[in-house]
CSV table of C-alpha atoms (C1' of nucleotides) in Angstrom, one decimal:
chain,number,residue,atom,x,y,z
A,1402,MET,CA,-17.8,-70.5,5.8
A,1403,ASN,CA,-15.0,-68.1,5.2
A,1404,ARG,CA,-13.8,-67.2,8.6
A,1405,ILE,CA,-14.7,-69.9,11.4
A,1406,SER,CA,-15.8,-68.4,14.5
A,1407,ASP,CA,-14.2,-68.1,17.9
A,1408,ALA,CA,-17.4,-69.6,19.2
A,1409,THR,CA,-17.1,-72.8,16.9
A,1410,ILE,CA,-13.5,-73.2,17.8
A,1411,THR,CA,-13.9,-73.3,21.5
A,1412,ARG,CA,-16.9,-75.7,21.0
A,1413,LEU,CA,-14.7,-78.0,19.0
A,1414,SER,CA,-12.0,-77.9,22.0
A,1415,ARG,CA,-14.8,-79.0,24.2
A,1416,TYR,CA,-16.1,-81.7,21.7
A,1417,TYR,CA,-12.4,-82.9,21.7
A,1418,ARG,CA,-12.5,-83.4,25.6
A,1419,SER,CA,-15.6,-85.5,25.3
A,1420,LEU,CA,-14.1,-87.5,22.7
A,1421,VAL,CA,-10.8,-88.2,24.6
A,1422,HIS,CA,-13.4,-89.4,27.4
A,1423,LEU,CA,-15.3,-91.6,25.3
A,1424,GLU,CA,-12.5,-93.1,24.0
A,1425,THR,CA,-11.2,-94.2,27.3
A,1426,GLN,CA,-14.6,-95.6,27.9
A,1427,GLY,CA,-14.2,-97.9,24.8
A,1428,GLN,CA,-17.1,-96.1,23.1
A,1429,GLU,CA,-16.7,-96.3,19.3
A,1430,MET,CA,-19.2,-94.2,17.8
A,1431,VAL,CA,-21.2,-91.0,18.8
A,1432,SER,CA,-23.8,-89.1,17.4
A,1433,SER,CA,-24.3,-85.4,17.1
A,1434,LYS,CA,-27.2,-85.7,19.6
A,1435,GLU,CA,-24.9,-87.4,22.2
A,1436,LEU,CA,-22.3,-85.0,21.8
A,1437,ALA,CA,-25.0,-82.1,21.9
A,1438,LYS,CA,-26.4,-83.1,25.1
A,1439,ARG,CA,-22.8,-83.2,26.7
A,1440,HIS,CA,-22.4,-79.8,26.0
A,1441,LYS,CA,-25.8,-78.2,26.0
A,1442,VAL,CA,-26.0,-77.2,22.5
A,1443,THR,CA,-28.3,-78.6,19.6
A,1444,PRO,CA,-27.4,-81.5,17.7
A,1445,ALA,CA,-27.6,-79.2,14.6
A,1446,GLN,CA,-24.8,-76.9,16.3
A,1447,VAL,CA,-22.5,-79.8,16.5
A,1448,ARG,CA,-22.9,-80.7,12.9
A,1449,LYS,CA,-22.7,-77.4,11.6
A,1450,ASP,CA,-19.4,-77.0,13.6
A,1451,LEU,CA,-18.0,-80.1,12.2
A,1452,SER,CA,-19.1,-79.2,8.7
A,1453,CYS,CA,-17.1,-76.1,8.5
A,1454,PHE,CA,-14.0,-78.4,8.3
A,1455,GLY,CA,-15.4,-81.3,6.2
A,1456,GLN,CA,-17.7,-84.3,6.4
A,1457,PHE,CA,-16.6,-86.7,9.0
A,1458,GLY,CA,-19.7,-88.7,10.1
A,1459,THR,CA,-21.6,-91.7,8.7
A,1460,ARG,CA,-25.4,-91.2,7.9
A,1461,GLY,CA,-27.3,-93.4,10.3
A,1462,LEU,CA,-24.3,-94.0,12.6
A,1463,GLY,CA,-22.9,-90.9,13.9
A,1464,TYR,CA,-19.1,-90.4,13.9
A,1465,SER,CA,-16.2,-92.4,14.8
A,1466,VAL,CA,-14.9,-91.4,18.3
A,1467,CYS,CA,-11.2,-92.0,17.5
A,1468,GLN,CA,-11.6,-90.7,14.1
A,1469,LEU,CA,-13.2,-87.4,14.9
A,1470,LYS,CA,-10.9,-87.0,17.6
A,1471,GLU,CA,-7.9,-87.3,15.6
A,1472,THR,CA,-9.4,-84.8,13.1
A,1473,ILE,CA,-10.2,-82.2,15.7
A,1474,ALA,CA,-6.9,-82.5,17.1
A,1475,HIS,CA,-5.4,-81.7,13.8
A,1476,ILE,CA,-7.6,-78.8,13.1
A,1477,LEU,CA,-6.8,-77.2,16.6
A,1478,GLY,CA,-3.0,-77.9,16.2
A,1479,LEU,CA,-3.1,-80.3,19.2
A,1480,HIS,CA,-0.9,-83.0,17.4
A,1481,ARG,CA,2.2,-81.0,17.7
A,1482,ILE,CA,4.1,-79.4,20.6
A,1483,TRP,CA,3.8,-75.4,21.1
A,1484,LYS,CA,6.5,-73.6,23.0
A,1485,VAL,CA,5.1,-71.0,25.4
A,1486,ALA,CA,6.8,-68.1,27.0
A,1487,LEU,CA,5.2,-67.1,30.5
A,1488,VAL,CA,5.6,-63.7,31.7
A,1489,GLY,CA,5.0,-62.8,35.2
A,1490,ALA,CA,6.2,-65.4,37.9
A,1491,GLY,CA,3.7,-64.2,40.5
A,1492,SER,CA,1.3,-66.6,42.2
A,1493,LEU,CA,-0.9,-66.9,39.1
A,1494,GLY,CA,2.3,-67.5,36.8
A,1495,SER,CA,3.4,-70.2,39.2
A,1496,ALA,CA,-0.1,-71.8,39.1
A,1497,LEU,CA,0.0,-71.9,35.2
A,1498,ILE,CA,3.5,-73.3,35.2
A,1499,SER,CA,2.2,-76.2,37.2
A,1500,TYR,CA,-1.3,-76.5,35.1
A,1501,LYS,CA,-1.5,-79.8,33.8
A,1502,GLU,CA,-4.0,-79.1,31.2
A,1503,PHE,CA,-1.5,-77.2,29.3
A,1504,LYS,CA,0.9,-79.6,29.0
A,1505,ARG,CA,-1.6,-82.4,28.1
A,1506,GLN,CA,-2.7,-80.5,25.2
A,1507,GLY,CA,0.8,-80.0,23.9
A,1508,PHE,CA,1.3,-76.3,25.3
A,1509,HIS,CA,4.9,-76.5,27.0
A,1510,ILE,CA,5.9,-73.5,29.0
A,1511,VAL,CA,9.7,-73.4,28.1
A,1512,ALA,CA,10.5,-70.1,29.5
A,1513,VAL,CA,9.5,-67.8,32.3
A,1514,PHE,CA,10.0,-64.0,32.5
A,1515,ASP,CA,9.8,-61.5,35.2
A,1516,ASN,CA,11.2,-57.7,35.8
A,1517,ASP,CA,11.6,-58.4,39.6
A,1518,PRO,CA,15.3,-58.4,40.3
A,1519,HIS,CA,14.6,-60.7,43.5
A,1520,LYS,CA,12.9,-63.3,41.3
A,1521,VAL,CA,15.1,-63.4,38.2
A,1522,GLY,CA,17.5,-66.4,38.6
A,1523,LYS,CA,15.2,-68.1,40.8
A,1524,LYS,CA,13.4,-71.6,39.9
A,1525,ARG,CA,9.8,-72.3,39.3
A,1526,ARG,CA,9.3,-76.1,38.9
A,1527,GLY,CA,12.6,-76.4,37.3
A,1528,LEU,CA,12.3,-73.3,35.2
A,1529,THR,CA,14.7,-70.4,35.9
A,1530,ILE,CA,13.2,-67.2,35.7
A,1531,SER,CA,14.8,-64.8,33.2
A,1532,ASP,CA,14.9,-61.0,33.4
A,1533,ILE,CA,12.2,-59.7,30.8
A,1534,THR,CA,14.9,-57.9,28.7
A,1535,LYS,CA,16.3,-61.4,27.8
A,1536,LEU,CA,13.0,-62.2,26.3
A,1537,PRO,CA,13.6,-61.3,22.6
A,1538,LYS,CA,16.7,-63.3,22.6
A,1539,ILE,CA,15.3,-66.4,24.3
A,1540,VAL,CA,12.0,-66.3,21.9
A,1541,LYS,CA,14.3,-66.5,19.1
A,1542,GLU,CA,16.9,-69.3,20.5
A,1543,LEU,CA,14.0,-71.3,21.6
A,1544,ASP,CA,11.6,-70.6,18.7
A,1545,ILE,CA,8.7,-69.7,20.8
A,1546,ASN,CA,5.1,-69.6,19.5
A,1547,LEU,CA,2.9,-68.4,22.2
A,1548,ALA,CA,3.0,-66.2,25.1
A,1549,VAL,CA,1.1,-66.0,28.4
A,1550,VAL,CA,0.9,-62.8,30.3
A,1551,ALA,CA,0.1,-63.0,33.9
A,1552,VAL,CA,1.4,-59.7,35.4
A,1553,PRO,CA,-0.2,-57.0,37.3
A,1554,THR,CA,-2.6,-54.6,35.1
A,1555,THR,CA,-0.3,-51.5,35.1
A,1556,ALA,CA,2.7,-53.7,33.5
A,1557,ALA,CA,0.2,-55.6,30.9
A,1558,GLN,CA,0.7,-53.2,28.0
A,1559,SER,CA,4.5,-52.7,28.1
A,1560,VAL,CA,4.7,-56.4,28.3
A,1561,VAL,CA,2.5,-57.1,25.3
A,1562,ASP,CA,4.7,-54.2,23.6
A,1563,ILE,CA,8.0,-56.3,24.4
A,1564,LEU,CA,6.1,-59.5,23.1
A,1565,VAL,CA,5.0,-58.0,19.7
A,1566,LYS,CA,8.5,-56.6,19.1
A,1567,ALA,CA,9.8,-59.7,19.8
A,1568,GLY,CA,7.8,-61.0,16.8
A,1569,LEU,CA,5.1,-63.0,18.7
A,1570,LYS,CA,1.8,-63.0,17.2
A,1571,MET,CA,-0.4,-65.0,19.5
A,1572,ILE,CA,-1.0,-63.9,23.0
A,1573,LEU,CA,-3.1,-65.1,26.1
A,1574,ASN,CA,-3.6,-62.2,28.5
A,1575,PHE,CA,-4.9,-62.6,32.1
A,1576,ALA,CA,-4.6,-58.7,32.9
A,1577,PRO,CA,-8.1,-57.4,33.1
A,1578,GLU,CA,-7.5,-54.8,30.8
A,1579,THR,CA,-7.8,-54.3,26.8
A,1580,LEU,CA,-4.6,-54.0,25.3
A,1581,LYS,CA,-3.4,-52.3,22.3
A,1582,THR,CA,-2.0,-54.6,19.6
A,1583,PRO,CA,-0.9,-54.0,16.0
A,1584,PRO,CA,-2.9,-55.7,13.1
A,1585,GLY,CA,-1.7,-59.3,12.8
A,1586,VAL,CA,-1.2,-59.8,16.4
A,1587,THR,CA,-4.0,-62.0,18.1
A,1588,ILE,CA,-4.8,-61.4,21.9
A,1589,ARG,CA,-7.3,-63.4,23.9
A,1590,ASN,CA,-8.1,-62.2,27.4
A,1591,VAL,CA,-8.9,-64.3,30.4
A,1592,ASN,CA,-10.8,-62.2,32.8
A,1593,MET,CA,-11.4,-64.1,36.2
A,1594,ALA,CA,-12.6,-61.0,37.8
A,1595,ILE,CA,-14.9,-60.0,35.0
A,1596,GLU,CA,-16.3,-63.5,35.0
A,1597,LEU,CA,-17.3,-63.1,38.6
A,1598,GLU,CA,-18.9,-59.6,37.8
A,1599,ALA,CA,-21.0,-61.3,35.3
A,1600,LEU,CA,-22.1,-63.6,37.9
A,1601,SER,CA,-22.8,-60.8,40.3
A,1602,TYR,CA,-24.8,-58.8,37.9
A,1603,ARG,CA,-27.1,-61.7,37.3
A,1604,LEU,CA,-27.4,-62.0,41.2
A,1605,VAL,CA,-28.3,-58.5,41.5
A,1606,ALA,CA,-30.6,-59.0,38.5
A,1607,SER,CA,-32.3,-62.0,40.1
A,1608,GLU,CA,-32.9,-60.2,43.5
A,1609,MET,CA,-34.3,-57.3,41.5
A,1610,SER,CA,-36.8,-59.1,39.7
A,1611,ARG,CA,-37.8,-61.2,43.0
A,1612,LEU,CA,-38.6,-58.0,44.9
A,1613,ASP,CA,-40.5,-56.1,42.6
A,1614,GLY,CA,-41.2,-58.5,39.5
A,1615,LYS,CA,-39.1,-56.1,37.2
A,1616,PRO,CA,-36.2,-57.5,35.6
A,1617,LYS,CA,-35.0,-54.2,34.5
A,1618,LEU,CA,-33.9,-51.1,36.5
A,1619,SER,CA,-34.1,-47.7,34.6
A,1620,SER,CA,-33.0,-45.4,37.5
A,1621,ILE,CA,-30.9,-46.4,40.4
B,1396,MET,CA,-34.0,-55.1,25.7
B,1397,ASN,CA,-35.7,-57.8,27.8
B,1398,ARG,CA,-32.7,-60.0,28.5
B,1399,ILE,CA,-29.3,-58.3,28.5
B,1400,SER,CA,-26.5,-60.4,26.8
B,1401,ASP,CA,-23.4,-61.6,28.3
B,1402,ALA,CA,-21.6,-59.5,26.0
B,1403,THR,CA,-23.0,-56.4,27.1
B,1404,ILE,CA,-22.3,-57.1,30.6
B,1405,THR,CA,-18.7,-57.9,30.0
B,1406,ARG,CA,-18.0,-54.8,28.2
B,1407,LEU,CA,-19.8,-52.9,30.8
B,1408,SER,CA,-17.0,-54.5,33.2
B,1409,ARG,CA,-14.3,-53.3,30.8
B,1410,TYR,CA,-15.9,-49.7,30.5
B,1411,TYR,CA,-15.8,-49.7,34.4
B,1412,ARG,CA,-12.2,-50.1,34.5
B,1413,SER,CA,-11.4,-47.2,32.0
B,1414,LEU,CA,-13.6,-45.1,34.0
B,1415,VAL,CA,-11.8,-45.7,37.2
B,1416,HIS,CA,-8.7,-45.2,35.4
B,1417,LEU,CA,-9.9,-41.7,33.8
B,1418,GLU,CA,-11.1,-40.6,37.4
B,1419,THR,CA,-7.7,-41.0,38.8
B,1420,GLN,CA,-6.6,-39.1,36.0
B,1421,GLY,CA,-8.8,-36.2,36.8
B,1422,GLN,CA,-10.8,-36.5,33.6
B,1423,GLU,CA,-14.3,-35.4,34.2
B,1424,MET,CA,-16.3,-36.1,31.0
B,1425,VAL,CA,-15.8,-38.9,28.5
B,1426,SER,CA,-17.7,-39.7,25.0
B,1427,SER,CA,-18.7,-42.8,23.8
B,1428,LYS,CA,-16.0,-42.2,21.1
B,1429,GLU,CA,-13.1,-42.1,23.6
B,1430,LEU,CA,-14.6,-45.2,25.4
B,1431,ALA,CA,-15.0,-47.1,22.3
B,1432,LYS,CA,-11.4,-46.4,21.1
B,1433,ARG,CA,-10.1,-47.8,24.4
B,1434,HIS,CA,-12.0,-50.9,24.1
B,1435,LYS,CA,-11.8,-51.8,20.2
B,1436,VAL,CA,-15.7,-51.2,19.8
B,1437,THR,CA,-17.7,-48.7,17.9
B,1438,PRO,CA,-19.3,-45.6,19.7
B,1439,ALA,CA,-22.6,-47.1,18.9
B,1440,GLN,CA,-21.8,-50.1,20.9
B,1441,VAL,CA,-20.8,-48.3,23.8
B,1442,ARG,CA,-24.1,-46.3,23.7
B,1443,LYS,CA,-26.2,-49.3,23.1
B,1444,ASP,CA,-24.8,-51.2,26.0
B,1445,LEU,CA,-25.5,-48.2,28.4
B,1446,SER,CA,-29.1,-47.5,26.7
B,1447,CYS,CA,-29.9,-51.0,28.0
B,1448,PHE,CA,-30.0,-49.5,31.7
B,1449,GLY,CA,-31.1,-45.8,30.9
B,1450,GLN,CA,-30.0,-42.6,29.8
B,1451,PHE,CA,-26.7,-41.4,31.5
B,1452,GLY,CA,-25.2,-39.2,29.2
B,1453,THR,CA,-25.5,-35.4,28.1
B,1454,ARG,CA,-25.8,-34.9,24.3
B,1455,GLY,CA,-23.0,-32.7,23.1
B,1456,LEU,CA,-20.8,-33.4,26.3
B,1457,GLY,CA,-20.7,-37.2,26.9
B,1458,TYR,CA,-20.9,-38.8,30.2
B,1459,SER,CA,-19.6,-37.9,33.5
B,1460,VAL,CA,-16.9,-40.1,34.4
B,1461,CYS,CA,-17.6,-40.2,38.1
B,1462,GLN,CA,-21.4,-40.7,37.5
B,1463,LEU,CA,-21.2,-43.4,35.0
B,1464,LYS,CA,-18.5,-45.2,37.1
B,1465,GLU,CA,-21.0,-45.4,40.0
B,1466,THR,CA,-23.9,-46.5,37.7
B,1467,ILE,CA,-22.2,-49.1,36.5
B,1468,ALA,CA,-20.8,-50.2,39.8
B,1469,HIS,CA,-24.5,-50.4,40.8
B,1470,ILE,CA,-25.6,-52.3,37.8
B,1471,LEU,CA,-22.9,-54.9,38.2
B,1472,GLY,CA,-23.2,-55.2,41.9
B,1473,LEU,CA,-19.8,-53.9,42.8
B,1474,HIS,CA,-20.9,-51.4,45.4
B,1475,ARG,CA,-21.4,-54.2,47.8
B,1476,ILE,CA,-19.4,-57.2,49.2
B,1477,TRP,CA,-19.8,-60.7,47.9
B,1478,LYS,CA,-18.8,-63.4,49.9
B,1479,VAL,CA,-17.1,-66.3,47.8
B,1480,ALA,CA,-16.3,-69.8,48.7
B,1481,LEU,CA,-13.5,-71.2,46.9
B,1482,VAL,CA,-13.1,-75.1,46.3
B,1483,GLY,CA,-9.8,-76.5,45.6
B,1484,ALA,CA,-6.6,-75.3,47.4
B,1485,GLY,CA,-4.2,-76.4,44.9
B,1486,SER,CA,-1.8,-74.0,43.0
B,1487,LEU,CA,-4.7,-72.5,41.2
B,1488,GLY,CA,-6.9,-72.2,44.2
B,1489,SER,CA,-3.9,-70.6,46.0
B,1490,ALA,CA,-3.3,-68.0,43.2
B,1491,LEU,CA,-7.0,-67.1,43.2
B,1492,ILE,CA,-6.7,-66.2,47.0
B,1493,SER,CA,-4.0,-63.8,46.5
B,1494,TYR,CA,-5.7,-62.2,43.3
B,1495,LYS,CA,-5.9,-58.7,44.1
B,1496,GLU,CA,-8.5,-57.9,41.6
B,1497,PHE,CA,-11.1,-60.0,43.1
B,1498,LYS,CA,-10.9,-58.1,46.3
B,1499,ARG,CA,-10.6,-54.8,44.8
B,1500,GLN,CA,-14.1,-55.3,43.0
B,1501,GLY,CA,-15.7,-56.5,46.3
B,1502,PHE,CA,-15.3,-60.3,45.9
B,1503,HIS,CA,-14.0,-61.6,49.0
B,1504,ILE,CA,-13.0,-65.2,49.6
B,1505,VAL,CA,-14.3,-66.1,53.0
B,1506,ALA,CA,-14.0,-70.0,52.9
B,1507,VAL,CA,-11.5,-72.4,51.1
B,1508,PHE,CA,-12.4,-76.2,50.9
B,1509,ASP,CA,-10.5,-79.3,49.8
B,1510,ASN,CA,-11.0,-82.9,50.2
B,1511,ASP,CA,-7.4,-83.7,50.7
B,1512,PRO,CA,-6.6,-84.6,54.3
B,1513,HIS,CA,-3.3,-83.3,54.1
B,1514,LYS,CA,-4.5,-79.7,53.2
B,1515,VAL,CA,-7.5,-79.7,55.4
B,1516,GLY,CA,-6.6,-77.5,58.5
B,1517,LYS,CA,-3.7,-76.0,56.9
B,1518,LYS,CA,-3.7,-72.0,56.0
B,1519,ARG,CA,-3.5,-70.1,52.8
B,1520,ARG,CA,-3.0,-66.4,53.5
B,1521,GLY,CA,-4.9,-66.5,56.6
B,1522,LEU,CA,-7.7,-68.9,55.8
B,1523,THR,CA,-8.0,-72.2,56.9
B,1524,ILE,CA,-8.6,-75.0,54.6
B,1525,SER,CA,-12.0,-76.8,55.3
B,1526,ASP,CA,-13.0,-80.2,54.4
B,1527,ILE,CA,-15.5,-80.1,51.5
B,1528,THR,CA,-18.0,-81.9,53.6
B,1529,LYS,CA,-18.3,-79.0,55.8
B,1530,LEU,CA,-19.2,-76.8,53.1
B,1531,PRO,CA,-23.0,-76.8,53.4
B,1532,LYS,CA,-22.8,-75.8,56.9
B,1533,ILE,CA,-20.3,-72.9,56.3
B,1534,VAL,CA,-22.0,-71.6,53.4
B,1535,LYS,CA,-25.1,-71.1,55.5
B,1536,GLU,CA,-23.2,-69.7,58.6
B,1537,LEU,CA,-21.2,-67.1,56.6
B,1538,ASP,CA,-24.0,-66.4,54.1
B,1539,ILE,CA,-21.9,-66.9,51.1
B,1540,ASN,CA,-23.1,-65.8,47.6
B,1541,LEU,CA,-20.6,-67.2,45.1
B,1542,ALA,CA,-18.3,-70.1,44.5
B,1543,VAL,CA,-15.2,-70.5,42.7
B,1544,VAL,CA,-14.3,-74.3,41.7
B,1545,ALA,CA,-10.5,-74.7,41.0
B,1546,VAL,CA,-10.4,-78.4,41.1
B,1547,PRO,CA,-8.9,-81.3,38.8
B,1548,THR,CA,-11.5,-82.0,36.0
B,1549,THR,CA,-12.3,-85.3,37.4
B,1550,ALA,CA,-13.7,-83.9,40.6
B,1551,ALA,CA,-15.5,-80.9,39.1
B,1552,GLN,CA,-18.9,-82.4,38.5
B,1553,SER,CA,-19.1,-83.8,42.1
B,1554,VAL,CA,-18.1,-80.5,43.7
B,1555,VAL,CA,-20.6,-78.6,41.6
B,1556,ASP,CA,-23.2,-81.0,42.9
B,1557,ILE,CA,-22.4,-80.4,46.4
B,1558,LEU,CA,-22.6,-76.6,45.8
B,1559,VAL,CA,-25.8,-76.8,44.2
B,1560,LYS,CA,-27.0,-78.9,47.0
B,1561,ALA,CA,-25.9,-76.4,49.6
B,1562,GLY,CA,-28.2,-73.7,47.7
B,1563,LEU,CA,-25.6,-71.8,45.8
B,1564,LYS,CA,-26.8,-70.4,42.7
B,1565,MET,CA,-23.7,-68.8,40.8
B,1566,ILE,CA,-20.4,-70.7,40.2
B,1567,LEU,CA,-17.4,-69.8,38.3
B,1568,ASN,CA,-15.6,-73.0,37.0
B,1569,PHE,CA,-12.0,-73.5,36.2
B,1570,ALA,CA,-12.0,-77.0,35.1
B,1571,PRO,CA,-12.3,-77.5,31.3
B,1572,GLU,CA,-15.2,-79.5,31.3
B,1573,THR,CA,-18.9,-78.8,30.5
B,1574,LEU,CA,-20.8,-79.5,33.8
B,1575,LYS,CA,-24.1,-80.3,34.6
B,1576,THR,CA,-26.4,-77.9,36.6
B,1577,PRO,CA,-30.1,-77.8,37.2
B,1578,PRO,CA,-32.1,-74.8,36.0
B,1579,GLY,CA,-31.7,-71.8,38.3
B,1580,VAL,CA,-27.9,-72.3,38.8
B,1581,THR,CA,-25.8,-70.3,36.5
B,1582,ILE,CA,-22.2,-71.5,36.0
B,1583,ARG,CA,-19.7,-69.7,34.0
B,1584,ASN,CA,-16.4,-71.3,32.8
B,1585,VAL,CA,-13.0,-69.8,32.6
B,1586,ASN,CA,-11.1,-72.1,30.3
B,1587,MET,CA,-7.4,-71.5,30.0
B,1588,ALA,CA,-6.2,-74.5,28.0
B,1589,ILE,CA,-9.3,-73.8,25.6
B,1590,GLU,CA,-8.1,-70.2,25.2
B,1591,LEU,CA,-4.7,-71.3,24.1
B,1592,GLU,CA,-6.2,-74.0,21.8
B,1593,ALA,CA,-8.2,-71.1,19.9
B,1594,LEU,CA,-4.7,-69.3,19.4
B,1595,SER,CA,-3.1,-72.4,18.3
B,1596,TYR,CA,-5.8,-73.1,15.8
B,1597,ARG,CA,-5.2,-69.6,14.5
B,1598,LEU,CA,-1.6,-70.2,14.2
B,1599,VAL,CA,-2.3,-73.4,12.2
B,1600,ALA,CA,-4.8,-71.7,10.1
B,1601,SER,CA,-2.6,-68.9,9.3
B,1602,GLU,CA,0.3,-71.1,8.2
B,1603,MET,CA,-1.8,-72.9,6.2
B,1604,SER,CA,-3.0,-69.9,4.2
B,1605,ARG,CA,0.7,-68.8,4.3
B,1606,LEU,CA,1.7,-72.0,2.5
B,1607,ASP,CA,-0.9,-72.8,-0.2
B,1608,GLY,CA,-3.1,-69.6,-0.1
B,1609,LYS,CA,-6.3,-71.6,1.1
B,1610,PRO,CA,-7.3,-70.7,4.4
B,1611,LYS,CA,-9.5,-73.8,4.7
B,1612,LEU,CA,-8.5,-77.4,5.0
B,1613,SER,CA,-11.1,-79.9,3.8
B,1614,SER,CA,-9.1,-83.1,4.2
B,1615,ILE,CA,-6.4,-83.9,6.4
C,48,DA,C1',-35.4,-106.8,-2.1
C,49,DT,C1',-37.7,-103.8,0.5
C,50,DC,C1',-38.8,-101.6,4.8
C,51,DT,C1',-37.8,-99.5,9.0
C,52,DG,C1',-35.4,-96.5,12.3
C,53,DG,C1',-31.7,-93.8,13.0
C,54,DT,C1',-28.3,-90.2,11.5
C,55,DT,C1',-25.7,-86.9,8.8
C,56,DG,C1',-25.0,-82.6,6.1
C,57,DT,C1',-27.0,-78.5,4.5
C,58,DG,C1',-30.0,-74.9,2.3
C,59,DA,C1',-33.5,-71.7,4.5
C,60,DA,C1',-35.5,-69.6,8.3
C,61,DA,C1',-35.2,-67.5,12.5
C,62,DG,C1',-32.9,-65.1,16.0
C,63,DA,C1',-29.0,-62.4,18.3
C,64,DG,C1',-25.7,-59.0,18.2
C,65,DT,C1',-23.8,-54.9,16.0
C,66,DT,C1',-23.6,-51.0,13.3
C,67,DC,C1',-25.6,-46.9,10.6
C,68,DA,C1',-27.7,-42.6,10.5
C,69,DC,C1',-30.3,-39.1,12.0
C,70,DA,C1',-33.3,-36.3,14.9
C,71,DA,C1',-32.9,-34.3,19.5
C,72,DG,C1',-30.1,-31.9,22.6
C,73,DC,C1',-26.6,-29.3,24.9
C,74,DC,C1',-22.8,-25.7,24.9
C,75,DC,C1',-20.6,-21.6,23.7
C,76,DG,C1',-19.6,-17.6,21.0
C,77,DA,C1',-21.3,-13.9,18.1
D,1329,DT,C1',-31.2,-15.1,20.0
D,1330,DC,C1',-29.2,-17.6,16.5
D,1331,DG,C1',-25.8,-20.9,14.5
D,1332,DG,C1',-22.3,-24.0,14.3
D,1333,DG,C1',-20.2,-27.9,16.5
D,1334,DC,C1',-20.5,-31.8,18.9
D,1335,DT,C1',-22.4,-35.9,21.3
D,1336,DT,C1',-26.4,-38.9,22.9
D,1337,DG,C1',-30.0,-42.1,22.2
D,1338,DT,C1',-32.4,-45.1,19.3
D,1339,DG,C1',-35.4,-47.1,15.4
D,1340,DA,C1',-33.9,-49.5,11.3
D,1341,DA,C1',-30.6,-52.1,8.5
D,1342,DC,C1',-27.2,-55.0,8.5
D,1343,DT,C1',-24.3,-59.2,9.6
D,1344,DC,C1',-23.4,-62.9,12.1
D,1345,DT,C1',-24.8,-67.0,14.7
D,1346,DT,C1',-28.0,-70.7,15.6
D,1347,DT,C1',-31.8,-73.6,14.7
D,1348,DC,C1',-35.1,-75.9,11.7
D,1349,DA,C1',-36.3,-79.1,8.4
D,1350,DC,C1',-35.5,-82.5,5.2
D,1351,DA,C1',-33.3,-85.0,1.4
D,1352,DA,C1',-29.7,-88.4,1.2
D,1353,DC,C1',-27.9,-92.3,3.4
D,1354,DC,C1',-26.5,-96.5,6.4
D,1355,DA,C1',-27.5,-101.0,8.6
D,1356,DG,C1',-30.1,-104.7,10.0
D,1357,DA,C1',-34.3,-107.3,10.0
D,1358,DT,C1',-38.0,-109.5,7.4
DNA sequence: ATCTGGTTGTGAAAGAGTTCACAAGCCCGA
DNA sequence: TCGGGCTTGTGAACTCTTTCACAACCAGAT
């Protein structure tokens, strides 16, 4: 139980959303069975995930929806506001600024950066785009906790270097490349193209197996 | 070796990007060691991943950059054009339309759908937004293979139902909710908020352990 | 008080995924 | 032709994650 896996944390996030939903429905208790069904996992998985952090249920009854929701919010740090710096004011960056789910969960984008002189000074939904060189100063001033990188692949590594130098420890990266970070800095990657490629692989594989009954191709 | 794991496929996608890069640099051979270093995995991992599909290397020398690149492209289905339907013409959807990486890897968004009468008929980068009710017909006509769902959470499930009914088997979902699909339909989720929550959890956990030396919180 | 049906929490078993370790193989120079 | 240096491919060991299985427990009916 030493280190909790990313998989567990991700599932907690999902459970949390179900709990919010169930609460609005007025449901008071929920069992691991019900929660499991909503998320395509086993009830044991749900219980194990929760047991990493303590005992929150009542045998015979299940979990209190409201209480479990609050507990998970605390675990995930959703009860507080996180200040987020966004780097990259292209179309993806702009979409992230107006992405409601971020704000709903307490992630407030409070600064936007770009290196394009045409964009610097312009506004995006009320936020003025700053030059990337101002980042260290602004991160300090606003006490920013997290960074989101939405720049082209070629620029991603140098942006991350800047973020690390500015003292940021948590980075969400949208560029489809593995980036170098010193120990102590956590980077998570969101890879939209790579996700599509995983689907495309399955599509190819299923066509293969449909054609010749063999799910595996050894030589191409 | 029966079923290849998602993790392996995802790594192949990453290796592929390195290979493309190395090829432009004029490098002819690459070892599992070098590839591993670029992706923060072990050399054994790289070799195992590749060995799922055959033997592509030369002992003592490594892998031919160009040949391995082509091989992975075939495995992932990147040597062909996939037609993609995008549902949701909000800011995220619009960003996806202009996301270069999709087109670069052979994923062409050929149709855009929305249910908002104000948007239907309008254009996004040359693509006319169609009403969601036209989806089944257009999917057939254009022979679309994949769907990307970029609609608000509340609409996601009904959109997926429509996609499934239209015969699509592969769906990439951006809504932060676990969606129901019948067997035979594969859905992959990209969860930007959930990724941030994982970072936020680590931030909370690291603060905890810094304060009292205990990485675990049992009661809140 | 006792029984019944239902649910949690958790050690143990099973299953996946990763790393190790080494034989087998290639290239090059002597 | 042989030896040294290097790298692949892969069974076996290991580690991490998930599932199983069951004691412990709760509520409400009898």
